[in-house]
Every structure is written in structure tokens, then in C-alpha cells.
mmCIF file of C-alpha atoms and ligand atoms in Angstrom:
data_model
loop_
_atom_site.group_PDB
_atom_site.id
_atom_site.type_symbol
_atom_site.label_atom_id
_atom_site.label_comp_id
_atom_site.label_asym_id
_atom_site.label_seq_id
_atom_site.Cartn_x
_atom_site.Cartn_y
_atom_site.Cartn_z
ATOM 1 C CA UNK O 1 0.000 0.000 0.000
ATOM 2 C CA UNK O 2 1.275 3.450 -0.940
ATOM 3 C CA UNK O 3 -0.577 6.685 -0.195
ATOM 4 C CA UNK O 4 -0.357 9.707 -2.472
ATOM 5 C CA UNK O 5 -1.349 13.021 -0.921
ATOM 6 C CA UNK O 6 -2.267 16.032 -3.028
ATOM 7 C CA UNK O 7 -1.682 19.103 -0.885
ATOM 8 C CA UNK O 8 1.218 19.503 1.481
ATOM 9 C CA UNK O 9 -0.100 21.988 4.016
ATOM 10 C CA UNK O 10 -0.915 21.776 7.727
ATOM 11 C CA UNK O 11 -3.199 18.744 7.776
ATOM 12 C CA UNK O 12 -0.794 16.817 5.566
ATOM 13 C CA UNK O 13 1.947 17.140 8.185
ATOM 14 C CA UNK O 14 -0.156 15.047 10.583
ATOM 15 C CA UNK O 15 -1.105 12.599 7.820
ATOM 16 C CA UNK O 16 2.534 12.090 6.863
ATOM 17 C CA UNK O 17 3.561 11.435 10.471
ATOM 18 C CA UNK O 18 0.725 8.997 11.090
ATOM 19 C CA UNK O 19 1.039 7.063 7.814
ATOM 20 C CA UNK O 20 4.790 6.715 8.303
ATOM 21 C CA UNK O 21 4.275 5.643 11.925
ATOM 22 C CA UNK O 22 2.053 2.900 10.516
ATOM 23 C CA UNK O 23 4.847 1.927 8.056
ATOM 24 C CA UNK O 24 2.781 3.030 5.058
ATOM 25 C CA UNK O 25 4.900 4.863 2.444
ATOM 26 C CA UNK O 26 3.716 8.285 1.294
ATOM 27 C CA UNK O 27 4.255 10.257 -1.903
ATOM 28 C CA UNK O 28 3.424 13.949 -1.747
ATOM 29 C CA UNK O 29 2.289 15.596 -4.966
ATOM 30 C CA UNK O 30 3.723 19.051 -4.552
ATOM 31 C CA UNK O 31 4.108 22.344 -6.363
ATOM 32 C CA UNK O 32 7.325 23.269 -4.569
ATOM 33 C CA UNK O 33 9.663 21.236 -2.380
ATOM 34 C CA UNK O 34 9.149 21.664 1.363
ATOM 35 C CA UNK O 35 12.279 21.417 3.533
ATOM 36 C CA UNK O 36 10.384 19.888 6.470
ATOM 37 C CA UNK O 37 9.412 16.922 4.277
ATOM 38 C CA UNK O 38 12.974 16.331 2.997
ATOM 39 C CA UNK O 39 15.162 13.330 3.873
ATOM 40 C CA UNK O 40 12.489 11.306 5.622
ATOM 41 C CA UNK O 41 12.509 7.545 4.961
ATOM 42 C CA UNK O 42 9.444 6.267 3.053
ATOM 43 C CA UNK O 43 8.418 9.815 2.140
ATOM 44 C CA UNK O 44 8.810 11.128 -1.412
ATOM 45 C CA UNK O 45 8.113 14.633 -2.659
ATOM 46 C CA UNK O 46 7.147 14.688 -6.339
ATOM 47 C CA UNK O 47 6.748 17.954 -8.155
ATOM 48 C CA UNK O 48 3.653 17.869 -10.372
ATOM 49 C CA UNK O 49 1.737 20.205 -12.618
ATOM 50 C CA UNK O 50 -1.811 20.253 -11.237
ATOM 51 C CA UNK O 51 -3.076 21.571 -14.566
ATOM 52 C CA UNK O 52 -1.825 18.469 -16.369
ATOM 53 C CA UNK O 53 -3.616 15.125 -16.039
ATOM 54 C CA UNK O 54 -0.577 13.455 -17.652
ATOM 55 C CA UNK O 55 1.773 14.883 -15.056
ATOM 56 C CA UNK O 56 -0.472 13.687 -12.204
ATOM 57 C CA UNK O 57 -1.050 10.262 -13.792
ATOM 58 C CA UNK O 58 2.682 9.685 -14.212
ATOM 59 C CA UNK O 59 3.343 10.643 -10.589
ATOM 60 C CA UNK O 60 0.628 8.296 -9.315
ATOM 61 C CA UNK O 61 1.638 5.353 -11.498
ATOM 62 C CA UNK O 62 5.360 5.725 -10.836
ATOM 63 C CA UNK O 63 4.822 5.945 -7.086
ATOM 64 C CA UNK O 64 2.491 2.891 -7.247
ATOM 65 C CA UNK O 65 -0.019 4.839 -5.184
ATOM 66 C CA UNK O 66 -3.102 2.823 -4.248
ATOM 67 C CA UNK O 67 -5.049 5.545 -2.415
ATOM 68 C CA UNK O 68 -5.057 9.224 -3.327
ATOM 69 C CA UNK O 69 -5.974 11.688 -0.590
ATOM 70 C CA UNK O 70 -6.487 15.368 -1.308
ATOM 71 C CA UNK O 71 -5.926 18.025 1.331
ATOM 72 C CA UNK O 72 -5.867 20.881 -1.160
ATOM 73 C CA UNK O 73 -7.269 24.116 0.191
ATOM 74 C CA UNK O 74 -7.838 27.148 -1.956
ATOM 75 C CA UNK O 75 -10.637 29.696 -1.897
ATOM 76 C CA UNK O 76 -10.335 30.051 -5.662
ATOM 77 C CA UNK O 77 -13.400 28.050 -6.733
ATOM 78 C CA UNK O 78 -12.190 27.392 -10.282
ATOM 79 C CA UNK O 79 -8.757 26.252 -9.092
ATOM 80 C CA UNK O 80 -10.258 23.944 -6.449
ATOM 81 C CA UNK O 81 -12.621 22.314 -8.940
ATOM 82 C CA UNK O 82 -10.037 22.019 -11.726
ATOM 83 C CA UNK O 83 -7.345 20.475 -9.522
ATOM 84 C CA UNK O 84 -9.818 17.948 -8.149
ATOM 85 C CA UNK O 85 -11.171 17.108 -11.609
ATOM 86 C CA UNK O 86 -7.610 16.519 -12.780
ATOM 87 C CA UNK O 87 -6.792 14.413 -9.728
ATOM 88 C CA UNK O 88 -9.823 12.185 -10.324
ATOM 89 C CA UNK O 89 -9.018 11.801 -14.029
ATOM 90 C CA UNK O 90 -5.386 11.008 -13.208
ATOM 91 C CA UNK O 91 -6.326 8.503 -10.506
ATOM 92 C CA UNK O 92 -8.652 6.761 -12.975
ATOM 93 C CA UNK O 93 -5.968 6.743 -15.679
ATOM 94 C CA UNK O 94 -3.223 5.540 -13.367
ATOM 95 C CA UNK O 95 -2.284 1.893 -13.144
ATOM 96 C CA UNK O 96 -2.475 1.731 -9.390
ATOM 97 C CA UNK O 97 -4.985 4.047 -7.687
ATOM 98 C CA UNK O 98 -8.213 2.405 -6.564
ATOM 99 C CA UNK O 99 -9.405 4.817 -3.870
ATOM 100 C CA UNK O 100 -9.825 8.558 -3.534
ATOM 101 C CA UNK O 101 -10.607 10.923 -0.673
ATOM 102 C CA UNK O 102 -11.379 14.484 -1.794
ATOM 103 C CA UNK O 103 -10.541 17.513 0.345
ATOM 104 C CA UNK O 104 -13.669 17.813 2.515
ATOM 105 C CA UNK O 105 -12.982 17.368 6.266
ATOM 106 C CA UNK O 106 -15.949 19.496 7.225
ATOM 107 C CA UNK O 107 -19.332 19.318 8.896
ATOM 108 C CA UNK O 108 -22.277 16.932 8.440
ATOM 109 C CA UNK O 109 -22.399 17.239 4.661
ATOM 110 C CA UNK O 110 -24.859 14.360 4.323
ATOM 111 C CA UNK O 111 -27.475 16.601 5.926
ATOM 112 C CA UNK O 112 -25.932 20.002 5.170
ATOM 113 C CA UNK O 113 -24.127 19.718 1.812
ATOM 114 C CA UNK O 114 -24.081 23.522 1.499
ATOM 115 C CA UNK O 115 -22.380 24.310 4.817
ATOM 116 C CA UNK O 116 -20.264 26.372 4.794
ATOM 117 C CA UNK O 117 -21.644 28.090 1.697
ATOM 118 C CA UNK O 118 -18.439 28.085 -0.326
ATOM 119 C CA UNK O 119 -18.104 24.310 0.257
ATOM 120 C CA UNK O 120 -21.208 23.876 -1.903
ATOM 121 C CA UNK O 121 -19.575 25.853 -4.707
ATOM 122 C CA UNK O 122 -16.193 24.131 -4.507
ATOM 123 C CA UNK O 123 -17.034 20.602 -3.311
ATOM 124 C CA UNK O 124 -20.471 19.775 -4.748
ATOM 125 C CA UNK O 125 -19.241 19.537 -8.383
ATOM 126 C CA UNK O 126 -16.549 17.100 -7.235
ATOM 127 C CA UNK O 127 -19.067 14.997 -5.263
ATOM 128 C CA UNK O 128 -21.210 14.803 -8.421
ATOM 129 C CA UNK O 129 -18.266 13.651 -10.561
ATOM 130 C CA UNK O 130 -17.413 10.964 -8.004
ATOM 131 C CA UNK O 131 -21.017 9.818 -7.863
ATOM 132 C CA UNK O 132 -21.162 9.409 -11.641
ATOM 133 C CA UNK O 133 -18.144 7.087 -11.816
ATOM 134 C CA UNK O 134 -17.459 3.614 -10.461
ATOM 135 C CA UNK O 135 -13.744 3.142 -11.087
ATOM 136 C CA UNK O 136 -12.606 4.641 -7.788
ATOM 137 C CA UNK O 137 -13.916 3.857 -4.349
ATOM 138 C CA UNK O 138 -14.391 7.170 -2.509
ATOM 139 C CA UNK O 139 -15.779 8.671 0.649
ATOM 140 C CA UNK O 140 -16.506 12.106 2.081
ATOM 141 C CA UNK O 141 -14.926 12.759 5.468
ATOM 142 C CA UNK O 142 -17.053 14.560 8.071
ATOM 143 C CA UNK O 143 -15.034 15.543 11.138
ATOM 144 C CA UNK O 144 -16.628 18.702 12.535
ATOM 145 C CA UNK O 145 -14.196 21.375 13.735
ATOM 146 C CA UNK O 146 -10.502 20.638 14.131
ATOM 147 C CA UNK O 147 -9.952 21.701 17.736
ATOM 148 C CA UNK O 148 -6.170 22.271 17.802
ATOM 149 C CA UNK O 149 -6.611 26.066 17.764
ATOM 150 C CA UNK O 150 -7.227 25.918 21.537
ATOM 151 C CA UNK O 151 -3.596 24.964 22.121
ATOM 152 C CA UNK O 152 -0.574 27.224 21.629
ATOM 153 C CA UNK O 153 0.857 27.590 18.114
ATOM 154 C CA UNK O 154 4.079 25.889 19.227
ATOM 155 C CA UNK O 155 2.132 22.672 19.847
ATOM 156 C CA UNK O 156 0.311 22.388 16.510
ATOM 157 C CA UNK O 157 0.882 22.481 12.767
ATOM 158 C CA UNK O 158 -2.503 24.102 12.103
ATOM 159 C CA UNK O 159 -1.862 27.795 11.470
ATOM 160 C CA UNK O 160 -3.729 30.506 13.396
ATOM 161 C CA UNK O 161 -7.080 31.418 11.848
ATOM 162 C CA UNK O 162 -7.985 34.284 14.192
ATOM 163 C CA UNK O 163 -11.664 34.738 14.985
ATOM 164 C CA UNK O 164 -12.674 32.189 12.339
ATOM 165 C CA UNK O 165 -12.374 29.687 15.205
ATOM 166 C CA UNK O 166 -14.510 30.419 18.310
ATOM 167 C CA UNK O 167 -11.395 30.557 20.521
ATOM 168 C CA UNK O 168 -8.713 33.000 19.419
ATOM 169 C CA UNK O 169 -5.957 32.095 21.837
ATOM 170 C CA UNK O 170 -3.340 34.501 20.482
ATOM 171 C CA UNK O 171 -5.610 37.527 20.851
ATOM 172 C CA UNK O 172 -7.375 36.319 24.019
ATOM 173 C CA UNK O 173 -10.790 36.505 22.428
ATOM 174 C CA UNK O 174 -13.767 34.209 22.064
ATOM 175 C CA UNK O 175 -16.006 35.228 19.212
ATOM 176 C CA UNK O 176 -18.796 32.677 19.395
ATOM 177 C CA UNK O 177 -21.128 32.380 16.418
ATOM 178 C CA UNK O 178 -24.713 31.746 17.529
ATOM 179 C CA UNK O 179 -26.012 31.292 21.037
ATOM 180 C CA UNK O 180 -23.104 29.244 22.370
ATOM 181 C CA UNK O 181 -25.526 26.363 22.975
ATOM 182 C CA UNK O 182 -25.396 24.639 19.568
ATOM 183 C CA UNK O 183 -23.706 21.212 19.579
ATOM 184 C CA UNK O 184 -20.368 20.956 17.774
ATOM 185 C CA UNK O 185 -18.180 17.916 17.117
ATOM 186 C CA UNK O 186 -14.485 18.625 17.813
ATOM 187 C CA UNK O 187 -11.494 16.528 16.760
ATOM 188 C CA UNK O 188 -7.709 16.766 17.105
ATOM 189 C CA UNK O 189 -5.961 17.010 13.725
ATOM 190 C CA UNK O 190 -3.716 14.081 14.641
ATOM 191 C CA UNK O 191 -6.707 11.911 15.558
ATOM 192 C CA UNK O 192 -8.295 12.738 12.211
ATOM 193 C CA UNK O 193 -5.035 11.609 10.573
ATOM 194 C CA UNK O 194 -5.041 8.412 12.661
ATOM 195 C CA UNK O 195 -8.591 7.818 11.527
ATOM 196 C CA UNK O 196 -7.553 8.115 7.877
ATOM 197 C CA UNK O 197 -4.755 5.603 8.438
ATOM 198 C CA UNK O 198 -7.337 3.153 9.817
ATOM 199 C CA UNK O 199 -9.704 3.925 6.945
ATOM 200 C CA UNK O 200 -7.242 3.011 4.188
ATOM 201 C CA UNK O 201 -6.765 -0.340 5.912
ATOM 202 C CA UNK O 202 -10.470 -1.146 5.706
ATOM 203 C CA UNK O 203 -10.984 -3.800 2.987
ATOM 204 C CA UNK O 204 -11.931 -2.542 -0.461
ATOM 205 C CA UNK O 205 -15.625 -2.019 -1.066
ATOM 206 C CA UNK O 206 -16.493 -1.203 2.539
ATOM 207 C CA UNK O 207 -16.307 2.591 2.608
ATOM 208 C CA UNK O 208 -19.617 4.330 3.148
ATOM 209 C CA UNK O 209 -20.558 7.480 1.216
ATOM 210 C CA UNK O 210 -19.786 9.545 4.348
ATOM 211 C CA UNK O 211 -17.457 8.726 7.220
ATOM 212 C CA UNK O 212 -17.904 10.470 10.579
ATOM 213 C CA UNK O 213 -15.059 11.087 12.997
ATOM 214 C CA UNK O 214 -15.158 13.079 16.225
ATOM 215 C CA UNK O 215 -13.256 13.387 19.470
ATOM 216 C CA UNK O 216 -16.013 14.946 21.550
ATOM 217 C CA UNK O 217 -19.304 16.777 21.104
ATOM 218 C CA UNK O 218 -19.838 19.914 23.175
ATOM 219 C CA UNK O 219 -21.265 23.373 22.691
ATOM 220 C CA UNK O 220 -19.112 26.495 22.276
ATOM 221 C CA UNK O 221 -20.121 27.587 25.787
ATOM 222 C CA UNK O 222 -18.863 24.282 27.180
ATOM 223 C CA UNK O 223 -15.686 24.546 25.127
ATOM 224 C CA UNK O 224 -15.179 28.089 26.411
ATOM 225 C CA UNK O 225 -15.470 26.909 30.024
ATOM 226 C CA UNK O 226 -12.939 24.106 29.502
ATOM 227 C CA UNK O 227 -10.514 26.485 27.794
ATOM 228 C CA UNK O 228 -10.877 29.156 30.511
ATOM 229 C CA UNK O 229 -10.169 26.542 33.165
ATOM 230 C CA UNK O 230 -7.001 25.516 31.311
ATOM 231 C CA UNK O 231 -5.719 29.096 31.039
ATOM 232 C CA UNK O 232 -6.829 30.613 34.389
ATOM 233 C CA UNK O 233 -4.492 33.594 34.022
ATOM 234 C CA UNK O 234 -5.886 34.621 30.655
ATOM 235 C CA UNK O 235 -8.744 37.101 30.603
ATOM 236 C CA UNK O 236 -10.721 36.280 27.440
ATOM 237 C CA UNK O 237 -12.988 38.886 25.933
ATOM 238 C CA UNK O 238 -16.180 37.008 24.984
ATOM 239 C CA UNK O 239 -18.616 38.051 22.284
ATOM 240 C CA UNK O 240 -21.600 36.288 20.665
ATOM 241 C CA UNK O 241 -22.631 36.853 17.071
ATOM 242 C CA UNK O 242 -26.341 36.431 16.358
ATOM 243 C CA UNK O 243 -27.504 34.611 13.245
ATOM 244 C CA UNK O 244 -28.769 37.915 11.809
ATOM 245 C CA UNK O 245 -25.372 39.550 12.298
ATOM 246 C CA UNK O 246 -23.715 36.568 10.610
ATOM 247 C CA UNK O 247 -26.087 36.539 7.637
ATOM 248 C CA UNK O 248 -25.573 40.280 7.215
ATOM 249 C CA UNK O 249 -21.821 39.627 7.299
ATOM 250 C CA UNK O 250 -22.137 37.359 4.263
ATOM 251 C CA UNK O 251 -24.441 39.836 2.499
ATOM 252 C CA UNK O 252 -22.173 42.809 3.135
ATOM 253 C CA UNK O 253 -18.798 41.118 2.550
ATOM 254 C CA UNK O 254 -16.559 43.393 0.512
ATOM 255 C CA UNK O 255 -14.496 40.643 -1.091
ATOM 256 C CA UNK O 256 -14.370 36.876 -1.562
ATOM 257 C CA UNK O 257 -12.160 36.361 1.457
ATOM 258 C CA UNK O 258 -14.534 38.264 3.751
ATOM 259 C CA UNK O 259 -17.454 36.277 2.359
ATOM 260 C CA UNK O 260 -15.736 32.932 2.967
ATOM 261 C CA UNK O 261 -14.837 33.973 6.512
ATOM 262 C CA UNK O 262 -18.426 35.071 7.174
ATOM 263 C CA UNK O 263 -19.777 31.807 5.729
ATOM 264 C CA UNK O 264 -17.498 29.764 7.997
ATOM 265 C CA UNK O 265 -19.147 31.384 11.019
ATOM 266 C CA UNK O 266 -22.634 30.230 9.994
ATOM 267 C CA UNK O 267 -21.593 26.597 10.240
ATOM 268 C CA UNK O 268 -22.150 26.393 14.016
ATOM 269 C CA UNK O 269 -25.528 28.184 14.347
ATOM 270 C CA UNK O 270 -26.780 26.246 11.295
ATOM 271 C CA UNK O 271 -26.500 23.095 13.406
ATOM 272 C CA UNK O 272 -24.335 21.401 10.789
ATOM 273 C CA UNK O 273 -21.213 21.055 12.957
ATOM 274 C CA UNK O 274 -22.860 18.743 15.497
ATOM 275 C CA UNK O 275 -23.482 15.208 14.275
ATOM 276 C CA UNK O 276 -26.649 13.228 14.790
ATOM 277 C CA UNK O 277 -26.693 10.960 17.832
ATOM 278 C CA UNK O 278 -25.107 7.591 17.015
ATOM 279 C CA UNK O 279 -23.388 8.234 13.660
ATOM 280 C CA UNK O 280 -19.944 8.782 15.158
ATOM 281 C CA UNK O 281 -20.279 5.732 17.405
ATOM 282 C CA UNK O 282 -21.437 3.593 14.466
ATOM 283 C CA UNK O 283 -18.461 4.580 12.340
ATOM 284 C CA UNK O 284 -16.048 4.096 15.253
ATOM 285 C CA UNK O 285 -17.243 0.537 15.503
ATOM 286 C CA UNK O 286 -17.188 0.009 11.776
ATOM 287 C CA UNK O 287 -13.881 1.629 10.816
ATOM 288 C CA UNK O 288 -11.957 2.725 13.898
ATOM 289 C CA UNK O 289 -12.151 0.070 16.628
ATOM 290 C CA UNK O 290 -8.467 0.594 17.442
ATOM 291 C CA UNK O 291 -8.230 4.388 17.163
ATOM 292 C CA UNK O 292 -8.469 6.404 20.361
ATOM 293 C CA UNK O 293 -10.074 9.754 19.627
ATOM 294 C CA UNK O 294 -9.120 12.221 22.341
ATOM 295 C CA UNK O 295 -11.599 14.526 24.004
ATOM 296 C CA UNK O 296 -11.122 18.283 24.300
ATOM 297 C CA UNK O 297 -9.592 18.228 27.811
ATOM 298 C CA UNK O 298 -7.105 15.562 26.815
ATOM 299 C CA UNK O 299 -6.002 17.586 23.797
ATOM 300 C CA UNK O 300 -5.539 20.662 26.014
ATOM 301 C CA UNK O 301 -3.564 18.703 28.583
ATOM 302 C CA UNK O 302 -1.294 17.177 25.930
ATOM 303 C CA UNK O 303 0.054 20.609 24.963
ATOM 304 C CA UNK O 304 3.197 21.486 26.798
ATOM 305 C CA UNK O 305 6.783 21.919 25.804
ATOM 306 C CA UNK O 306 7.718 23.734 22.625
ATOM 307 C CA UNK O 307 8.063 21.304 19.746
ATOM 308 C CA UNK O 308 5.570 18.778 21.123
ATOM 309 C CA UNK O 309 2.943 18.584 18.408
ATOM 310 C CA UNK O 310 -0.219 17.313 20.063
HETATM 311 N N1 NAP D 1 -12.765 20.980 9.873
HETATM 312 C C1 NAP D 1 -11.868 21.874 10.204
HETATM 313 O O1 NAP D 1 -11.907 22.451 11.294
HETATM 314 C C2 NAP D 1 -10.758 22.199 9.258
HETATM 315 C C3 NAP D 1 -9.716 23.039 9.663
HETATM 316 C C4 NAP D 1 -8.674 23.287 8.774
HETATM 317 C C5 NAP D 1 -8.705 22.713 7.511
HETATM 318 N N2 NAP D 1 -9.742 21.929 7.145
HETATM 319 C C6 NAP D 1 -9.789 21.321 5.805
HETATM 320 O O2 NAP D 1 -8.672 20.448 5.685
HETATM 321 C C7 NAP D 1 -8.147 20.495 4.354
HETATM 322 C C8 NAP D 1 -6.652 20.843 4.407
HETATM 323 O O3 NAP D 1 -6.468 22.093 5.020
HETATM 324 P P1 NAP D 1 -5.029 22.619 5.488
HETATM 325 O O4 NAP D 1 -5.269 23.412 6.716
HETATM 326 O O5 NAP D 1 -4.049 21.526 5.498
HETATM 327 O O6 NAP D 1 -4.693 23.638 4.308
HETATM 328 P P2 NAP D 1 -3.316 24.411 4.021
HETATM 329 O O7 NAP D 1 -2.366 24.276 5.139
HETATM 330 O O8 NAP D 1 -3.696 25.787 3.593
HETATM 331 O O9 NAP D 1 -2.723 23.626 2.771
HETATM 332 C C9 NAP D 1 -3.376 23.678 1.554
HETATM 333 C C10 NAP D 1 -2.556 22.953 0.487
HETATM 334 O O10 NAP D 1 -3.270 23.110 -0.744
HETATM 335 C C11 NAP D 1 -2.322 23.380 -1.768
HETATM 336 N N3 NAP D 1 -2.931 24.162 -2.845
HETATM 337 C C12 NAP D 1 -3.584 25.338 -2.743
HETATM 338 N N4 NAP D 1 -3.993 25.740 -3.963
HETATM 339 C C13 NAP D 1 -3.590 24.785 -4.831
HETATM 340 C C14 NAP D 1 -3.718 24.633 -6.252
HETATM 341 N N5 NAP D 1 -4.344 25.532 -7.009
HETATM 342 N N6 NAP D 1 -3.159 23.544 -6.814
HETATM 343 C C15 NAP D 1 -2.523 22.624 -6.069
HETATM 344 N N7 NAP D 1 -2.368 22.715 -4.736
HETATM 345 C C16 NAP D 1 -2.907 23.790 -4.127
HETATM 346 C C17 NAP D 1 -1.224 24.193 -1.083
HETATM 347 O O11 NAP D 1 -0.072 24.031 -1.881
HETATM 348 P P3 NAP D 1 1.311 24.813 -1.581
HETATM 349 O O12 NAP D 1 1.854 24.139 -0.350
HETATM 350 O O13 NAP D 1 2.092 24.565 -2.802
HETATM 351 O O14 NAP D 1 0.930 26.240 -1.359
HETATM 352 C C18 NAP D 1 -1.146 23.520 0.281
HETATM 353 O O15 NAP D 1 -0.214 22.470 0.262
HETATM 354 C C19 NAP D 1 -9.046 21.485 3.600
HETATM 355 O O16 NAP D 1 -10.096 20.806 2.963
HETATM 356 C C20 NAP D 1 -9.628 22.351 4.697
HETATM 357 O O17 NAP D 1 -10.852 22.949 4.363
HETATM 358 C C21 NAP D 1 -10.755 21.646 7.996
#
């Protein structure tokens, strides 16, 4: 088994570490070489042209990749769709790839395929292409909110995203979209990566259309309490944003970036970030019997010395 990963950003760093820890070789399809991925046994960086199906096909075939995972993130709708279309075509044309995971990693898209709004524009066309073909086995990963933003930057690969996450540790602020009472599923980035390692080991033909992973479900108010308890010396400024304020934020956005940021914030009050009772448990049993998904307090407590990536 060889895993090819398209996208070499923050989430990929966890995926690389966890696949290699499981002795599964990884090939990264990259645009430019990254020094932190250099000289690591079983890890190959391959420069590709994402606009060329031939370039991607050659990289996949030559690396003997069996599963292709995308972690590409761009807010350029055309670029997101085109790169994913090319990846699917290349995976189908390759001699080795049999499975594909597109770059989703969001909320409950089975019930809320248009949350956040720009996910509908970027991801829905890809879901439709996957649905229309049968050559590749594929699944859409639903993981709620990656929770690592509640730990210091020195203990995570995920970059700061400011107030886009309800806890802005660097600026000692909690900007909570909604009432603070809506349920949200939270997961550590590394546990998501461990889940994907387990998923590629599931026998062929057994992936469901959606796979649910979560560490713990709690509201933003509950998360805020746990975080405040962890950092007793930090005085957080807390603010709630009503649904009307959030909708107006999307309406009045002055550019694409502002719109995307405003749409992100609607995810929690829409109810889409909290999974239905039982789905996470069912998928744990089905796919992840040996993966331990950490709860929020455990993630907080794991952060410590500089260089320890939780
Ligand atoms: N649920 C959550 O809470 C949560 C949180 C964070 C992320 N996510 C999701 O997780 C996934 C990965 O996010 P991330 O944080 O790892 O993103 P990231 O650090 O920004 O990395 C994005 C990667 O995409 C690549 N890329 C961007 N535009 C591209 C293009 N036109 N062609 C080819 N490659 C391109 C970048 O390439 P270069 O390295 O060459 O620039 C980079 O390697 C995304 O789907 C994101 O939405 C979910």
C-alpha cells in the first residue's frame, strides 16, 4: 500500500507522520519542495503540474499509489474544482490508484451539503463527478471542527485562523457564532489523521458514502469553560454573534475572502457542525475500533513543551 497526498499543508503534516508511523509509504504531490518533508525515509516529494492530467497520472503510477488523498485548500473556486477534476481523471488513468478521498474534512455534509456556503460551490461539483463514476472507491470525510486552535501555536501544525475559530488564543478573544448552545463535534488534527490511516486499511468495497469522525461533542459555551479553566491567568474577551449579524456579514462582505470567513461562522448556528446521535459511534465501531479519539480536555492537557505537536 502506498498513499499519495495532493496538498502539502498543515493537515498533511499530521497525515505524513501517522502514515509513516504505521509503516505506510507516502508520496506527496507538490508544487514546490518543502524542507520539512525532505530526507524522511518512506516519504517522497514529487513535483507535479496540477493543470496536467498526464503529469499527475505519471506521478501516481510511478509511485504505485493505491489511495489518493487530497488536502488541497484554496478559496479560488475554479482552481479547487479544476485540480480535483484533474486528480480524479489522473487517478482513474493511473495503473495503481483504486481509492480517492477528496478535500472535505468538514461538517455533516450528508445533511448540510451547502455548509459552509463556499463548500457547496467548490465541493459539490466534485461529489457529483465521483457519484457518476465507479472506477474509484471514494468517501466524504465529516469531522466537525478541528480543535487544535485551543492549544498554543508551538504545539500544533494548524496555522492561526484568528476569529474564524470560536477561541482565538493569540488575541485572548472568544467570538462565538450563535447562542453558544449549539452542539459541535471537535477533533484533534492528529486523531483525524489516525482515523484516515485506519480507513485506508479497511478492505476494499467497505467505505460508506460519508465517514464520521469526532473526538467529543460539546457546545461552544462548554468549550469556552474548559478552555478558561485551562488558562486561568488569561482574561478572554467574549462576544456572541447572532444569526442575523452573521447573515448580514455574508451579504455585506466586501471581497471573496470576507465572504468565505463570514460563511465559515454560519456553520455552528446552522446546526451542521454537530453530528446526529449515534453516527460517530457507528463509524467508530465500523472503521476505527483501534483508534483512540481524544476529548477536548485531553487535547488541552497534551500541549506542553515547545516542539511537542499534540
Ligand atoms: N474541519 C476543520 O476544522 C478544518 C480546519 C482546517 C482545515 N480543514 C480542511 O482540511 C483540508 C486541508 O487544510 P489545510 O489546513 O491543510 O490547508 P493548508 O495548510 O492551507 O494547505 C493547503 C494545500 O493546498 C495546496 N494548494 C492550494 N492551492 C492549490 C492549487 N491551485 N493547486 C494545487 N495545490 C494547491 C497548497 O499548496 P502549496 O503548499 O504549494 O501552497 C497547500 O499544500 C481542507 O479541505 C480544509 O478545508 C478543515
